[in-house]
Coordinates of C-alpha atoms and ligand atoms in Angstrom, one line a residue:
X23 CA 15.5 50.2 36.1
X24 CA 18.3 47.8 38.1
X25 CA 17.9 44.3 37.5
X26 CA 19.4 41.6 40.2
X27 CA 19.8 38.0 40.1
X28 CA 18.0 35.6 41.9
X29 CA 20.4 33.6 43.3
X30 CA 22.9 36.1 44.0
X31 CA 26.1 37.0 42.8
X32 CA 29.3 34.5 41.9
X33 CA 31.7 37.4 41.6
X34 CA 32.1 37.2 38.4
X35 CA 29.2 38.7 36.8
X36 CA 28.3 42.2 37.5
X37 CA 26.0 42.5 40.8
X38 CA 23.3 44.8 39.0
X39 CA 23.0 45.4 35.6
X40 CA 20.6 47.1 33.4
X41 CA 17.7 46.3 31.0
X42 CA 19.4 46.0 27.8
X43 CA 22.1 44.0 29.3
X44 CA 19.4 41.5 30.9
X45 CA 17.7 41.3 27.5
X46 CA 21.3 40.8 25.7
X47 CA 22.8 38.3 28.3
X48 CA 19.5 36.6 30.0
X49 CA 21.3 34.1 32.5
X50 CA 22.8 35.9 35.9
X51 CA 25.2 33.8 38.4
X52 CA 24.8 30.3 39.4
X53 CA 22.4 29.6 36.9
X54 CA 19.3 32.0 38.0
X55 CA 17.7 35.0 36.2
X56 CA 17.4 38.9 36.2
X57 CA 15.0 40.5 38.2
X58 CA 13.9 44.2 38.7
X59 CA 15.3 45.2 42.1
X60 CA 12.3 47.8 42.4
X61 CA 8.9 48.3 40.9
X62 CA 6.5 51.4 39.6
X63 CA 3.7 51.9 41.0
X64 CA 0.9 51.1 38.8
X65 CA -1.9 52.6 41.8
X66 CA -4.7 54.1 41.5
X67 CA -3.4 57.9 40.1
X68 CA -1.5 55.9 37.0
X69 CA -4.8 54.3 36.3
X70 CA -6.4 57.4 36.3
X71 CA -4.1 59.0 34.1
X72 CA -4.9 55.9 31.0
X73 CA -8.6 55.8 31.6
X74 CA -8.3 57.1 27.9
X75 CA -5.2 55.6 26.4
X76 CA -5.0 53.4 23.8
X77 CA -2.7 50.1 24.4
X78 CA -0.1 51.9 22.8
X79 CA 0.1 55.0 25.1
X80 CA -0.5 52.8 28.2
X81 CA 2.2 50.4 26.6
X82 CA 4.8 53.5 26.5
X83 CA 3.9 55.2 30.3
X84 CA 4.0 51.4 31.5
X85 CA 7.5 50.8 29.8
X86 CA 8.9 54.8 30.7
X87 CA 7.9 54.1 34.6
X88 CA 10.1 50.9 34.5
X89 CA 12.9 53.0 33.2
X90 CA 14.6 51.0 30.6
X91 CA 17.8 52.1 29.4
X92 CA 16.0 52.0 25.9
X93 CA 16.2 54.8 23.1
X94 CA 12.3 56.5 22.9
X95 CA 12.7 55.7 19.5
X96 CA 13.0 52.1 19.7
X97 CA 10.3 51.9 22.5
X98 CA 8.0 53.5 19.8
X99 CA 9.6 51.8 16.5
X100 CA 8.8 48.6 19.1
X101 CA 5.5 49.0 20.2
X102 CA 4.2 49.6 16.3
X103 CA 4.7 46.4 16.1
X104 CA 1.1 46.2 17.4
X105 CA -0.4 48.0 14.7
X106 CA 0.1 45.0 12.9
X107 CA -3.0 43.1 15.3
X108 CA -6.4 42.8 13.9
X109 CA -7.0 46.2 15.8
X110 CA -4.2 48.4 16.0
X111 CA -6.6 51.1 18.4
X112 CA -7.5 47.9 20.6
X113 CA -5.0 44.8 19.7
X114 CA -6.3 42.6 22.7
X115 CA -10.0 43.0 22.9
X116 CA -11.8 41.9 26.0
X117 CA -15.2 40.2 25.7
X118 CA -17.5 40.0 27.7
X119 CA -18.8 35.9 27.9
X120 CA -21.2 35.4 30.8
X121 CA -22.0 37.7 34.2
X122 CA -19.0 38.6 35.6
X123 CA -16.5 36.9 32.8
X124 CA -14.3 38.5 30.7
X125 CA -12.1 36.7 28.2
X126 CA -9.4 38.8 27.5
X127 CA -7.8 37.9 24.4
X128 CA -4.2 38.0 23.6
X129 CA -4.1 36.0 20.3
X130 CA -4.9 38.6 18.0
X131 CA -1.5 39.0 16.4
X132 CA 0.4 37.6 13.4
X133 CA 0.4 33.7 14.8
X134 CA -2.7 33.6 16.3
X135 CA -1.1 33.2 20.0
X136 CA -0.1 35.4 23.1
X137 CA 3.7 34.7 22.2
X138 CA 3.2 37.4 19.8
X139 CA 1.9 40.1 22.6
X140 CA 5.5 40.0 23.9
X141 CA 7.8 39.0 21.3
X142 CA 6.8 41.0 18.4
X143 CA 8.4 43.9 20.6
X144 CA 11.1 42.3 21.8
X145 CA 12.3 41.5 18.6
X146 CA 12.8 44.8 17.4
X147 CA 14.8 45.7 20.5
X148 CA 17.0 42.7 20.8
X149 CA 18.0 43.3 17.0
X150 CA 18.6 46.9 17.4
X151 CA 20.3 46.7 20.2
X152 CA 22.7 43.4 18.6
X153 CA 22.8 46.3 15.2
X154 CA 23.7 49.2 17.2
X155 CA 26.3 47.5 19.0
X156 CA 27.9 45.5 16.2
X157 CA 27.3 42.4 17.9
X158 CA 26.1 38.9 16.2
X159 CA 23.3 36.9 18.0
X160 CA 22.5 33.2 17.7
X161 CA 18.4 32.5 19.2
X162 CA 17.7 29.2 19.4
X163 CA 14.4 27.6 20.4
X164 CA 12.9 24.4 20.7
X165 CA 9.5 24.9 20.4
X166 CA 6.2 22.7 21.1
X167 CA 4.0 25.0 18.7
X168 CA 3.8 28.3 19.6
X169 CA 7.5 29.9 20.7
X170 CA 8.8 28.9 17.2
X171 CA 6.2 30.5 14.5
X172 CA 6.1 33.9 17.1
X173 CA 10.6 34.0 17.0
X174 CA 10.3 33.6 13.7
X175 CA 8.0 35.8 13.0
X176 CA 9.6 38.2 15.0
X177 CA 12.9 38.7 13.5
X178 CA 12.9 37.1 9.6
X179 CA 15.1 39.2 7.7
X180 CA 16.9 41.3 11.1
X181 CA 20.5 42.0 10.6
X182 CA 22.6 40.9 13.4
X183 CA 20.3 37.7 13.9
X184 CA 20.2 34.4 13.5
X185 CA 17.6 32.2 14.5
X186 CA 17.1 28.5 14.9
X187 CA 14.3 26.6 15.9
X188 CA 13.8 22.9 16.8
X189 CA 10.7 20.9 16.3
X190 CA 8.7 17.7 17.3
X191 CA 8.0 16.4 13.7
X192 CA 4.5 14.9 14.3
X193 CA 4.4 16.8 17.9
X194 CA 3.0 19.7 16.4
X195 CA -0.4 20.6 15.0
X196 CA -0.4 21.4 11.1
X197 CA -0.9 24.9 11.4
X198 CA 1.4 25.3 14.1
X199 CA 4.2 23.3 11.7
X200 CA 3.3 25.0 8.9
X201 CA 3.5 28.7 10.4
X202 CA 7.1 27.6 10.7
X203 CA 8.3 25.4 7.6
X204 CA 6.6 28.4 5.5
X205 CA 8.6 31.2 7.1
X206 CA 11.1 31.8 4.2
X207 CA 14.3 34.1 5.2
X208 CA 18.0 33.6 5.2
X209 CA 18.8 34.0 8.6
X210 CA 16.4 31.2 9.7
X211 CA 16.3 27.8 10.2
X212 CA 13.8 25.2 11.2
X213 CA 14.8 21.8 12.0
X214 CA 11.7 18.3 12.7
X215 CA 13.4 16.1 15.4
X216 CA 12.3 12.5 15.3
X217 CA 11.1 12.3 18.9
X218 CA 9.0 14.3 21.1
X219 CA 9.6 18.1 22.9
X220 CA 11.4 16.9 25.3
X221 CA 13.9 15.2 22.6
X222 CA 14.0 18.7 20.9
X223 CA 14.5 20.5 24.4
X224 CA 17.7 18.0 25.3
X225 CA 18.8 18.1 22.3
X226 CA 19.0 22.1 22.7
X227 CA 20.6 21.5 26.2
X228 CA 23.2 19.4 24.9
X229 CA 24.7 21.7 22.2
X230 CA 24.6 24.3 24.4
X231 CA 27.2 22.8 26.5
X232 CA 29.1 21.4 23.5
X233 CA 32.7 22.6 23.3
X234 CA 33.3 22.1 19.3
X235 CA 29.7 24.4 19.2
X236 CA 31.7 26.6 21.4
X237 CA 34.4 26.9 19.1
X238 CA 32.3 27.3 16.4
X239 CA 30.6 30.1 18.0
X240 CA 33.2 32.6 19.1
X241 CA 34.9 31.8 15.3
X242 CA 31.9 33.1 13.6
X243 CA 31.7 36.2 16.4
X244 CA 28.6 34.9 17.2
X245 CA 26.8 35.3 20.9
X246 CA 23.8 32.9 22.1
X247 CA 21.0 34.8 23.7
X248 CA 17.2 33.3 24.9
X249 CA 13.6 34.5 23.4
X250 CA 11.8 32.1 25.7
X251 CA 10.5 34.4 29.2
X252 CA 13.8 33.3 30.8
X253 CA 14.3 36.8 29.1
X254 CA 12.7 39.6 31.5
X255 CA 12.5 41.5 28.3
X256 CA 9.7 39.3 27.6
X257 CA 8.2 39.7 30.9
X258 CA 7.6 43.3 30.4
X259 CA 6.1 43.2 27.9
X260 CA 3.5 40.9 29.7
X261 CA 3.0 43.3 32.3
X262 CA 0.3 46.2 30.1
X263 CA -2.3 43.9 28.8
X264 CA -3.1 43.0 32.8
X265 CA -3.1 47.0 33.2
X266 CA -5.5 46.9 29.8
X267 CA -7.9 44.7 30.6
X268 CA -8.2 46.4 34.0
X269 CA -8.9 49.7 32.4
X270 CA -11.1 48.2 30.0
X271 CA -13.5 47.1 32.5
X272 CA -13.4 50.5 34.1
X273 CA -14.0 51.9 30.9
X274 CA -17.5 49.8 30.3
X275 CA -18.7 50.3 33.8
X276 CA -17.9 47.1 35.2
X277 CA -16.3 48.4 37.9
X278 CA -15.2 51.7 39.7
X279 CA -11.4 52.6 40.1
X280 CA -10.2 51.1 43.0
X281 CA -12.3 47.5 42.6
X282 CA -10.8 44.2 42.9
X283 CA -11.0 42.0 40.4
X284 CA -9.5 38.4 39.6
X285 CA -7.5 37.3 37.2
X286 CA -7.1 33.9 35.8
X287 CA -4.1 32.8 33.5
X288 CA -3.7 29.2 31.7
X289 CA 0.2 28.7 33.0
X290 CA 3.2 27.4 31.4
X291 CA 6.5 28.7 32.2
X292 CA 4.5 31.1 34.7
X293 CA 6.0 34.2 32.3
X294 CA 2.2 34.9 31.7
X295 CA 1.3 35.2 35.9
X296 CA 4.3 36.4 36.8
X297 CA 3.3 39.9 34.6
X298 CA 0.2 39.7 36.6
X299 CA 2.4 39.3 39.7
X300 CA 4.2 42.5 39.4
X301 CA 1.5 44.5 38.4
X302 CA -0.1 43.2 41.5
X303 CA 2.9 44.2 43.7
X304 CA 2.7 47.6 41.8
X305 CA -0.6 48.6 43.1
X306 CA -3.0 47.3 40.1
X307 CA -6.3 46.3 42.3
X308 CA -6.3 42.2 41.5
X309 CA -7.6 40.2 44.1
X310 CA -6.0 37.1 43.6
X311 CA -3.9 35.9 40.2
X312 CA -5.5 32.4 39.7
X313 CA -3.0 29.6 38.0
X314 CA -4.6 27.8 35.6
X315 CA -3.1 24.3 35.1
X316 CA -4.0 21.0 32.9
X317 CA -3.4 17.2 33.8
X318 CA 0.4 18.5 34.2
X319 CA -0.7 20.0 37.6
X320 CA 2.5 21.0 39.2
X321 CA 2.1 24.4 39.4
X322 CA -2.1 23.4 41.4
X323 CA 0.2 21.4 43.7
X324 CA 2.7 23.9 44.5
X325 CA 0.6 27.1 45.0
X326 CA -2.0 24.6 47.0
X327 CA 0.6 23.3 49.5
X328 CA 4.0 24.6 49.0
X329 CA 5.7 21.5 47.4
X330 CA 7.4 21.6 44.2
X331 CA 7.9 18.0 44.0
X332 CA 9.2 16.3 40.4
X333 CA 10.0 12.8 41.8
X334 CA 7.6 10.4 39.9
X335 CA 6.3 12.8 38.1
X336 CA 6.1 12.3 34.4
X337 CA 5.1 15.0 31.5
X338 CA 1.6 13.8 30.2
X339 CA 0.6 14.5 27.0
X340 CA -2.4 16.8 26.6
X341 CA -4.4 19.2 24.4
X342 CA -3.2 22.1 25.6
X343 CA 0.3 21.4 24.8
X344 CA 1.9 24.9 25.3
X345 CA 0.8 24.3 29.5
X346 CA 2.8 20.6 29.2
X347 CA 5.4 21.4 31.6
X348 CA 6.9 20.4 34.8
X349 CA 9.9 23.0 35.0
X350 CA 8.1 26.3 35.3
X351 CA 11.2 28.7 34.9
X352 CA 9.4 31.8 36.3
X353 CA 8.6 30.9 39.9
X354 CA 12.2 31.6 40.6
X355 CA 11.5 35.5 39.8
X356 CA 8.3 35.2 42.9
X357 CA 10.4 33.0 45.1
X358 CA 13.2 35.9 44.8
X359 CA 10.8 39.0 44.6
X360 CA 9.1 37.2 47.9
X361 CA 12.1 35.3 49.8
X362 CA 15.5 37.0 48.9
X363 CA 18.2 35.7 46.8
X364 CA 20.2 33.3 49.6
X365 CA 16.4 31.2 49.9
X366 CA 15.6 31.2 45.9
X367 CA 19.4 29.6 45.2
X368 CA 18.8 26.9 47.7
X369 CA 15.6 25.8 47.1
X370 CA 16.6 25.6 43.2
X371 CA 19.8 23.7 44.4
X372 CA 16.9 21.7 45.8
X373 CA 14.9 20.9 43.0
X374 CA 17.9 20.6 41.2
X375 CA 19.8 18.0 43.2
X376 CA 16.5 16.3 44.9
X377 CA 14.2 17.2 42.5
X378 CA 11.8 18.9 45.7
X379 CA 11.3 21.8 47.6
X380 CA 9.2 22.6 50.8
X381 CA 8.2 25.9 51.4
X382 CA 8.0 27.1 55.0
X383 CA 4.5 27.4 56.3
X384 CA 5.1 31.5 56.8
X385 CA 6.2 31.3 53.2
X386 CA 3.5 29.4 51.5
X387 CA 0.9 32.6 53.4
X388 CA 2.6 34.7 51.5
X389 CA 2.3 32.5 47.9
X390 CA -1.5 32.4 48.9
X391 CA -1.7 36.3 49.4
X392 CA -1.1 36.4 45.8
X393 CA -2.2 33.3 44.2
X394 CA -4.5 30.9 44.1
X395 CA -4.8 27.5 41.5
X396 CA -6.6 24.4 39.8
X397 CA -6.0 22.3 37.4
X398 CA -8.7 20.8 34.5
X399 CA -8.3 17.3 32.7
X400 CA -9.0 16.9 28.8
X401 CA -12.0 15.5 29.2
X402 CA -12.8 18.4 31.6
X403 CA -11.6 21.4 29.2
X404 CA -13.7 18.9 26.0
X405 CA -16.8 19.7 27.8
X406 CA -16.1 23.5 28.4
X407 CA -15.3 23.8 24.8
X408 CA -18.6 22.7 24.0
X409 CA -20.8 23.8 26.7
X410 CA -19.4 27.2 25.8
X411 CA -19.7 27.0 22.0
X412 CA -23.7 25.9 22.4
X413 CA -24.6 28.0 25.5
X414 CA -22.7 31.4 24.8
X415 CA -21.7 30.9 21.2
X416 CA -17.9 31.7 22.2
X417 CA -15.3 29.5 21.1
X418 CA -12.3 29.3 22.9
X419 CA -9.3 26.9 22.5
X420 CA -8.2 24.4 24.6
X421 CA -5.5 26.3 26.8
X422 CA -8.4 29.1 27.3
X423 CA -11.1 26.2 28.6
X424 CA -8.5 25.4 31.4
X425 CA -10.0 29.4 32.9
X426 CA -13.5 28.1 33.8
X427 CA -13.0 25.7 36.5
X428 CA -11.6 28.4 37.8
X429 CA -14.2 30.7 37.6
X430 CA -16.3 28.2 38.6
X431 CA -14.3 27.2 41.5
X432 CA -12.3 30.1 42.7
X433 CA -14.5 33.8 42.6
X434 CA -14.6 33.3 45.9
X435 CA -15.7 36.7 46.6
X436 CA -18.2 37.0 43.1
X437 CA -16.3 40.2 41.8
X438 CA -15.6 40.5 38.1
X439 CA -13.0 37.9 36.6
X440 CA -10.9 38.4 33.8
X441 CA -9.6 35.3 32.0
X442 CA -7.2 35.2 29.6
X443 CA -7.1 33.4 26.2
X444 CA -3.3 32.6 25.0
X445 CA -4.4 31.4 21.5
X446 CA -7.2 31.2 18.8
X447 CA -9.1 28.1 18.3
X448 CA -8.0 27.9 14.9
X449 CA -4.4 26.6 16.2
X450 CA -6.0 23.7 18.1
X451 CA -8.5 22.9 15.3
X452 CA -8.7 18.9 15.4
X453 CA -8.6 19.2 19.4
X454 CA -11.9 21.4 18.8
X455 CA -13.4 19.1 15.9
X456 CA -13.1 15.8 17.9
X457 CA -14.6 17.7 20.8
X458 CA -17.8 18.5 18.7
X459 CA -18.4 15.3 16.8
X460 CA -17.3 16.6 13.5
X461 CA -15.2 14.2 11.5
X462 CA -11.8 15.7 9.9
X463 CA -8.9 13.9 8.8
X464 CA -6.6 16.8 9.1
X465 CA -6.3 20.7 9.8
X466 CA -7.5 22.0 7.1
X467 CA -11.1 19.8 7.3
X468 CA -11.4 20.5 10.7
X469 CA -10.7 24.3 10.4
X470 CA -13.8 24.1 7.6
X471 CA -15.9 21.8 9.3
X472 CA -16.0 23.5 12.6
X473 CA -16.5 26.8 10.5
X474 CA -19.7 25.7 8.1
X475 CA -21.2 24.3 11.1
X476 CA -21.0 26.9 13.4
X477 CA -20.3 30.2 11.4
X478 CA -17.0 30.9 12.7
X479 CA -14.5 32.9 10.2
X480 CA -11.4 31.1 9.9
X481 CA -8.6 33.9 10.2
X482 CA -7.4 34.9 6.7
X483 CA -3.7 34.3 7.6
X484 CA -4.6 31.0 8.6
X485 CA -6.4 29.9 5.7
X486 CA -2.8 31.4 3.5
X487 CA -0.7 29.4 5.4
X488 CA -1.8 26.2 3.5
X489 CA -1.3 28.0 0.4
X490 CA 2.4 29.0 1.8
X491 CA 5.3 27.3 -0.8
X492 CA 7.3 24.9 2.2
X493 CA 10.8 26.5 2.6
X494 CA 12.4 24.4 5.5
X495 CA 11.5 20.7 4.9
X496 CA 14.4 19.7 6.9
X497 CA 13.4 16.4 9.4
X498 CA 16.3 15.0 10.9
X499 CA 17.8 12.7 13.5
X500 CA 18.0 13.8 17.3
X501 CA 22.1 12.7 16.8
X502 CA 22.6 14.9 13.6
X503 CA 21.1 18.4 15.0
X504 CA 24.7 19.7 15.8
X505 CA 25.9 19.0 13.0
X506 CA 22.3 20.3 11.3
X507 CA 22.7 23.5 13.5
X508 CA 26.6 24.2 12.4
X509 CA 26.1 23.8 8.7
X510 CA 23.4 26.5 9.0
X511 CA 26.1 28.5 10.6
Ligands
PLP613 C1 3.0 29.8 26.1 C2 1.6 29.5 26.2 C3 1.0 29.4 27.5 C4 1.8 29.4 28.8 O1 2.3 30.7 29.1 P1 3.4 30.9 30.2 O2 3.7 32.3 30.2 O3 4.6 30.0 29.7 O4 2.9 30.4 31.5 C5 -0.4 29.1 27.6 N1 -1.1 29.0 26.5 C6 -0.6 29.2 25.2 C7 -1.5 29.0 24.0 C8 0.8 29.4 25.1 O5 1.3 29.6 23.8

């Protein structure tokens, strides 16, 4: 596989370059991204040749039609990273919730979110790759829960990588802080930020474009590269589980080969639908991808009229704090996949210098060939929670609720609608308690309290994690982190 960049070529970076440089070196000219300059095709005959597979074998085909210039070793050392799910034959089970929804979910790995479906791969090809190479990489991360513990996670004790990961002390939930402060390895650090995300974010921003971190940098032989899905070796990664759960519906009789289905996925940074995106393109048999949104409903506005419009707009605070975005960085792959590279650059020159972007009429047709969106409130995504616990006896967290207005709204054409969960309810548990009238004063009651009453097993590596010895107590001022950042150096 060729990757290109989105907004063209400055001549100073190479024009096309391959996977394992994308992965290595994740920003292309002018700012913008890499993308695949051509797809598989993921039609019916590959379908028919996994209507047995396991994930893993699926995984591999899917991964060996993309081409990567990756060792088969690796792709297989990588991919048994997934044995380490609560099922290694079947790590993202699909259930089956009502007539015609499926909840497909992606939290079952070691942090209980679908970070882990993408990055516990990826992290044993970036460090390879750094080892094989004799090259030194610094990640950094600022995190609003679940990027952090899933990086971590990922590559504690890899040669060849560092990793350090900013926090909203306070801005996180307990288990979500505590996956992180717990994770005890040399070649990680995790920093608390008095402020909020955003603080964290900027703060990131700014000592990337420091010169004395520079400096610091290139003494110590040490590159910067990205683990958020910036990186398209995140990205495909997020492309099999939409094959999966396809196949899986197949495989109970759901549907025939060939079907349509829908797919619905709580959005972010888009990293998620854009997966679904290319399999689409590819030939996999999906209706429409619907973009699940909360109050922060930029993405419902854009995909509904073709305006991607920031002034006066304002990050609100919600439950479902991983979809708390305004910037969604992975639109610029469909604006660039759809429109071409000269369009994508100036309408993020755009947003950049105007904060808006219009899209043509023609062009928002072909956004709505594709996708379709809503957006639920907190109050709206409380009363799913429930409504779904006491009809259907499912449980779902708060970024998985955000699905059903969608099914409710948007199966247009009644086929059968797959919905994806992005994390276990026992990350979100005081969201969930408050929801259900059950008094808790922290995690650890709510996690029990929602459990006694409703017979839910709390997640063994969950319950551990408040047993866990702190390692990284570190809380420190937004105007210290470079320095913070250095001495870990
Ligand atoms: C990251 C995340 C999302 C958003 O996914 P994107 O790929 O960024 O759109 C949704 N839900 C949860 C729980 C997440 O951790």
């Amino acid at each position: 596989m060729r990757l290109i960049e989105t907004r063209g070529n400055d001549g100073k970076k190479p024009k096309e370059v391959d996977f394992s440089y994308a992965i290595l070196n994740p920003m292309a000219s002018f700012g913008g991204l890499y993308a695949p300059k051509e797809l598989p095709n993921f039609g019916i005959d590959f379908l028919q040749k996994h209507l047995n597979s396991t994930y893993k074998e699926l995984a591999k085909d899917v991964l060996n039609s993309f081409e990567i210039d990756i060792e088969k070793d690796l792709i297989d050392q990588a991919l048994q990273r997934y044995d380490q799910f609560d099922d290694a034959n079947n790590p993202v089970p699909v259930v089956e919730v009502e007539e015609n929804l499926f909840i497909s979910e992606l939290f079952h790995g070691p942090t209980r979110a679908f970070k882990d479906m993408a990055l516990q791969p990826f992290g044993v090809i970036l460090s390879e790759l750094a080892k094989k190479r004799g090259e030194k990489y610094l990640i950094l991360a600022a995190t609003s829960g679940d990027t952090g513990p899933a990086t971590l996670e990922t590559f504690k004790n890899k040669e060849n990588i560092k990793v350090c990961c900013l926090y909203p002390d306070g801005g996180t939930s307990d288990v979500q802080r505590l996956q992180m402060v717990t994770e005890d390895a040399p070649n990680l650090e995790v920093l608390g930020i008095k402020g909020n995300f955003d603080d964290a974010q900027n703060a990131l921003k700014e000592l990337l474009a420091s010169s004395e971190f520079k400096k610091i940098l290139e003494e110590k032989n040490l590159k910067l590269s990205a683990a958020n899905s910036v990186n398209f070796g995140r990205i495909i990664f997020q492309t099999i589980y939409h094959i999966h759960s396809y196949l899986e519906l197949i495989r109970r009789k759901k549907i025939n080969l060939g079907d349509k289905i829908y797919l619905s996925v709580p959005s972010g940074n888009f990293g998620n639908a854009l997966g679904a995106y290319y399999v689409k393109k590819a030939g996999l048999p999906i209706e429409k991808i619907i973009i699940a949104s909360n109050s922060n409903n930029i993405l419902t506005e854009f995909i509904n009229t073709g305006k991607y419009d920031l002034r006066n707009k304002k990050l609100i605070h919600t439950i479902s704090p991983a979809m708390d975005i305004l910037k969604s960085s992975n639109i610029e792959r469909v604006l660039f996949d759809k429109f071409g590279a000269k369009r994508t650059k100036e309408l993020m020159e755009s947003l950049n210098n105007n904060l808006y972007y219009e899209l043509t009429k023609e062009e928002l047709d072909e956004i709505q060939s594709d996708f379709m969106a809503t957006f639920t409130t907190d109050d709206e995504v409380m009363n799913v929670i429930r409504e779904y616990l006491i009809s259907k006896n499912y449980l779902m967290d708060p970024h998985t609720a955000t699905n059903i207005k969608a099914f409710k709204e948007k199966n247009e054409k009644m086929l059968p609608f797959v919905a994806y969960s992005t994390a276990e309810w026992t990350k979100f548990s005081p969201t969930i308690a408050k929801t259900l009238g059950l008094n808790a004063k922290n995690d650890k009651e709510a996690l029990e309290a929602i459990s006694n009453k409703f017979f839910k097993e709390i997640t063994p590596k969950i319950i551990k994690i408040f047993e866990k010895k702190v390692v990284n107590s570190k809380i420190i001022e937004k105007s210290d982190i470079i320095t913070a950042v250095i001495s870990f150096l």
